[in-house]
């Protein structure tokens, strides 16, 4: 009887260990995805010097590694990379990503995950600073443990002092 109890105890500990490891992998995966999206957002939106902002080609080159080829081509065609530099230059303020909130919406069978996001960014100069929220949705492929953004959709954010948005 004691041998059976020992075997059951060992089996229970093994199952518990496997559960903890699996849970930690999910937490680590979520942390990696959040860091991945944060890094992508910083490359796409940050402009340190509004009088000499990065070119759209420089921004495109910096974000290329985060995107699938189709999404990269779509963003190039829609001139997404010229917008942060134009905004910074027009209002003469720097842009800095402050925070990111990701919320998983859908896990698809094709190893993609759809996220809703809120990106907080600050427009600032030596005289003033304002924080804006930009909401959107993106789809991330997790195929072969390689992260790629396959879709990034957001609406423009109206910026004070600017005829248009970011």
JSON list of N, CA and C in Angstrom, two decimals, residues 123-154:
[
{"chain": "A", "resi": 123, "resn": "UNK", "atom": "N", "xyz": [4.09, 63.63, -26.73]},
{"chain": "A", "resi": 123, "resn": "UNK", "atom": "CA", "xyz": [4.65, 64.67, -27.59]},
{"chain": "A", "resi": 123, "resn": "UNK", "atom": "C", "xyz": [5.15, 65.75, -26.66]},
{"chain": "A", "resi": 124, "resn": "UNK", "atom": "N", "xyz": [6.42, 66.15, -26.83]},
{"chain": "A", "resi": 124, "resn": "UNK", "atom": "CA", "xyz": [6.99, 67.07, -25.86]},
{"chain": "A", "resi": 124, "resn": "UNK", "atom": "C", "xyz": [8.08, 67.94, -26.48]},
{"chain": "A", "resi": 125, "resn": "UNK", "atom": "N", "xyz": [8.30, 69.06, -25.82]},
{"chain": "A", "resi": 125, "resn": "UNK", "atom": "CA", "xyz": [9.44, 69.92, -26.06]},
{"chain": "A", "resi": 125, "resn": "UNK", "atom": "C", "xyz": [9.86, 70.47, -24.71]},
{"chain": "A", "resi": 126, "resn": "UNK", "atom": "N", "xyz": [10.75, 71.45, -24.69]},
{"chain": "A", "resi": 126, "resn": "UNK", "atom": "CA", "xyz": [11.21, 71.97, -23.40]},
{"chain": "A", "resi": 126, "resn": "UNK", "atom": "C", "xyz": [10.14, 72.76, -22.66]},
{"chain": "A", "resi": 127, "resn": "UNK", "atom": "N", "xyz": [9.05, 73.14, -23.34]},
{"chain": "A", "resi": 127, "resn": "UNK", "atom": "CA", "xyz": [8.00, 73.96, -22.72]},
{"chain": "A", "resi": 127, "resn": "UNK", "atom": "C", "xyz": [6.77, 73.17, -22.30]},
{"chain": "A", "resi": 128, "resn": "UNK", "atom": "N", "xyz": [6.45, 72.08, -23.00]},
{"chain": "A", "resi": 128, "resn": "UNK", "atom": "CA", "xyz": [5.21, 71.38, -22.71]},
{"chain": "A", "resi": 128, "resn": "UNK", "atom": "C", "xyz": [5.31, 69.90, -23.06]},
{"chain": "A", "resi": 129, "resn": "UNK", "atom": "N", "xyz": [4.32, 69.18, -22.57]},
{"chain": "A", "resi": 129, "resn": "UNK", "atom": "CA", "xyz": [4.28, 67.74, -22.80]},
{"chain": "A", "resi": 129, "resn": "UNK", "atom": "C", "xyz": [2.82, 67.29, -22.73]},
{"chain": "A", "resi": 130, "resn": "UNK", "atom": "N", "xyz": [2.41, 66.46, -23.68]},
{"chain": "A", "resi": 130, "resn": "UNK", "atom": "CA", "xyz": [1.07, 65.90, -23.67]},
{"chain": "A", "resi": 130, "resn": "UNK", "atom": "C", "xyz": [1.14, 64.43, -24.01]},
{"chain": "A", "resi": 131, "resn": "UNK", "atom": "N", "xyz": [0.29, 63.63, -23.36]},
{"chain": "A", "resi": 131, "resn": "UNK", "atom": "CA", "xyz": [0.23, 62.19, -23.61]},
{"chain": "A", "resi": 131, "resn": "UNK", "atom": "C", "xyz": [-1.06, 61.89, -24.35]},
{"chain": "A", "resi": 132, "resn": "UNK", "atom": "N", "xyz": [-0.95, 61.06, -25.37]},
{"chain": "A", "resi": 132, "resn": "UNK", "atom": "CA", "xyz": [-2.08, 60.66, -26.20]},
{"chain": "A", "resi": 132, "resn": "UNK", "atom": "C", "xyz": [-2.19, 59.14, -26.20]},
{"chain": "A", "resi": 133, "resn": "UNK", "atom": "N", "xyz": [-3.42, 58.66, -26.41]},
{"chain": "A", "resi": 133, "resn": "UNK", "atom": "CA", "xyz": [-3.67, 57.23, -26.54]},
{"chain": "A", "resi": 133, "resn": "UNK", "atom": "C", "xyz": [-4.00, 56.91, -27.99]},
{"chain": "A", "resi": 134, "resn": "UNK", "atom": "N", "xyz": [-3.41, 55.86, -28.48]},
{"chain": "A", "resi": 134, "resn": "UNK", "atom": "CA", "xyz": [-3.68, 55.38, -29.84]},
{"chain": "A", "resi": 134, "resn": "UNK", "atom": "C", "xyz": [-4.15, 53.94, -29.69]},
{"chain": "A", "resi": 135, "resn": "UNK", "atom": "N", "xyz": [-5.36, 53.66, -30.16]},
{"chain": "A", "resi": 135, "resn": "UNK", "atom": "CA", "xyz": [-5.91, 52.32, -30.05]},
{"chain": "A", "resi": 135, "resn": "UNK", "atom": "C", "xyz": [-5.87, 51.63, -31.40]},
{"chain": "A", "resi": 136, "resn": "UNK", "atom": "N", "xyz": [-5.69, 50.34, -31.35]},
{"chain": "A", "resi": 136, "resn": "UNK", "atom": "CA", "xyz": [-5.66, 49.58, -32.58]},
{"chain": "A", "resi": 136, "resn": "UNK", "atom": "C", "xyz": [-5.74, 48.09, -32.33]},
{"chain": "A", "resi": 137, "resn": "UNK", "atom": "N", "xyz": [-5.51, 47.38, -33.41]},
{"chain": "A", "resi": 137, "resn": "UNK", "atom": "CA", "xyz": [-5.54, 45.93, -33.38]},
{"chain": "A", "resi": 137, "resn": "UNK", "atom": "C", "xyz": [-4.39, 45.42, -34.22]},
{"chain": "A", "resi": 138, "resn": "UNK", "atom": "N", "xyz": [-3.76, 44.38, -33.75]},
{"chain": "A", "resi": 138, "resn": "UNK", "atom": "CA", "xyz": [-2.74, 43.76, -34.58]},
{"chain": "A", "resi": 138, "resn": "UNK", "atom": "C", "xyz": [-2.82, 42.26, -34.46]},
{"chain": "A", "resi": 139, "resn": "UNK", "atom": "N", "xyz": [-2.35, 41.61, -35.51]},
{"chain": "A", "resi": 139, "resn": "UNK", "atom": "CA", "xyz": [-2.30, 40.16, -35.55]},
{"chain": "A", "resi": 139, "resn": "UNK", "atom": "C", "xyz": [-0.83, 39.76, -35.58]},
{"chain": "A", "resi": 140, "resn": "UNK", "atom": "N", "xyz": [-0.49, 38.81, -34.73]},
{"chain": "A", "resi": 140, "resn": "UNK", "atom": "CA", "xyz": [0.89, 38.35, -34.63]},
{"chain": "A", "resi": 140, "resn": "UNK", "atom": "C", "xyz": [0.93, 36.86, -34.95]},
{"chain": "A", "resi": 141, "resn": "UNK", "atom": "N", "xyz": [1.83, 36.51, -35.83]},
{"chain": "A", "resi": 141, "resn": "UNK", "atom": "CA", "xyz": [2.07, 35.10, -36.14]},
{"chain": "A", "resi": 141, "resn": "UNK", "atom": "C", "xyz": [3.11, 34.59, -35.17]},
{"chain": "A", "resi": 142, "resn": "UNK", "atom": "N", "xyz": [2.85, 33.42, -34.60]},
{"chain": "A", "resi": 142, "resn": "UNK", "atom": "CA", "xyz": [3.79, 32.80, -33.67]},
{"chain": "A", "resi": 142, "resn": "UNK", "atom": "C", "xyz": [4.35, 31.50, -34.26]},
{"chain": "A", "resi": 143, "resn": "UNK", "atom": "N", "xyz": [4.23, 31.35, -35.55]},
{"chain": "A", "resi": 143, "resn": "UNK", "atom": "CA", "xyz": [4.65, 30.12, -36.23]},
{"chain": "A", "resi": 143, "resn": "UNK", "atom": "C", "xyz": [6.15, 29.90, -36.05]},
{"chain": "A", "resi": 144, "resn": "UNK", "atom": "N", "xyz": [6.51, 28.66, -35.75]},
{"chain": "A", "resi": 144, "resn": "UNK", "atom": "CA", "xyz": [7.91, 28.25, -35.57]},
{"chain": "A", "resi": 144, "resn": "UNK", "atom": "C", "xyz": [8.62, 29.09, -34.52]},
{"chain": "A", "resi": 145, "resn": "UNK", "atom": "N", "xyz": [7.90, 29.52, -33.49]},
{"chain": "A", "resi": 145, "resn": "UNK", "atom": "CA", "xyz": [8.44, 30.34, -32.40]},
{"chain": "A", "resi": 145, "resn": "UNK", "atom": "C", "xyz": [9.09, 31.63, -32.89]},
{"chain": "A", "resi": 146, "resn": "UNK", "atom": "N", "xyz": [8.67, 32.09, -34.07]},
{"chain": "A", "resi": 146, "resn": "UNK", "atom": "CA", "xyz": [9.17, 33.36, -34.59]},
{"chain": "A", "resi": 146, "resn": "UNK", "atom": "C", "xyz": [7.98, 34.32, -34.65]},
{"chain": "A", "resi": 147, "resn": "UNK", "atom": "N", "xyz": [8.14, 35.48, -34.03]},
{"chain": "A", "resi": 147, "resn": "UNK", "atom": "CA", "xyz": [7.07, 36.47, -34.00]},
{"chain": "A", "resi": 147, "resn": "UNK", "atom": "C", "xyz": [7.16, 37.39, -35.21]},
{"chain": "A", "resi": 148, "resn": "UNK", "atom": "N", "xyz": [6.01, 37.60, -35.85]},
{"chain": "A", "resi": 148, "resn": "UNK", "atom": "CA", "xyz": [5.90, 38.55, -36.97]},
{"chain": "A", "resi": 148, "resn": "UNK", "atom": "C", "xyz": [4.52, 39.18, -36.90]},
{"chain": "A", "resi": 149, "resn": "UNK", "atom": "N", "xyz": [4.46, 40.48, -37.10]},
{"chain": "A", "resi": 149, "resn": "UNK", "atom": "CA", "xyz": [3.17, 41.17, -37.17]},
{"chain": "A", "resi": 149, "resn": "UNK", "atom": "C", "xyz": [2.67, 41.01, -38.60]},
{"chain": "A", "resi": 150, "resn": "UNK", "atom": "N", "xyz": [1.48, 40.43, -38.72]},
{"chain": "A", "resi": 150, "resn": "UNK", "atom": "CA", "xyz": [0.91, 40.21, -40.05]},
{"chain": "A", "resi": 150, "resn": "UNK", "atom": "C", "xyz": [-0.17, 41.23, -40.39]},
{"chain": "A", "resi": 151, "resn": "UNK", "atom": "N", "xyz": [-0.60, 41.99, -39.38]},
{"chain": "A", "resi": 151, "resn": "UNK", "atom": "CA", "xyz": [-1.60, 43.05, -39.60]},
{"chain": "A", "resi": 151, "resn": "UNK", "atom": "C", "xyz": [-1.51, 44.03, -38.44]},
{"chain": "A", "resi": 152, "resn": "UNK", "atom": "N", "xyz": [-1.50, 45.32, -38.78]},
{"chain": "A", "resi": 152, "resn": "UNK", "atom": "CA", "xyz": [-1.52, 46.38, -37.76]},
{"chain": "A", "resi": 152, "resn": "UNK", "atom": "C", "xyz": [-2.51, 47.43, -38.23]},
{"chain": "A", "resi": 153, "resn": "UNK", "atom": "N", "xyz": [-3.59, 47.56, -37.50]},
{"chain": "A", "resi": 153, "resn": "UNK", "atom": "CA", "xyz": [-4.63, 48.52, -37.87]},
{"chain": "A", "resi": 153, "resn": "UNK", "atom": "C", "xyz": [-4.89, 49.44, -36.70]},
{"chain": "A", "resi": 154, "resn": "UNK", "atom": "N", "xyz": [-4.91, 50.75, -36.97]},
{"chain": "A", "resi": 154, "resn": "UNK", "atom": "CA", "xyz": [-5.27, 51.72, -35.94]},
{"chain": "A", "resi": 154, "resn": "UNK", "atom": "C", "xyz": [-5.84, 52.96, -36.61]}
]
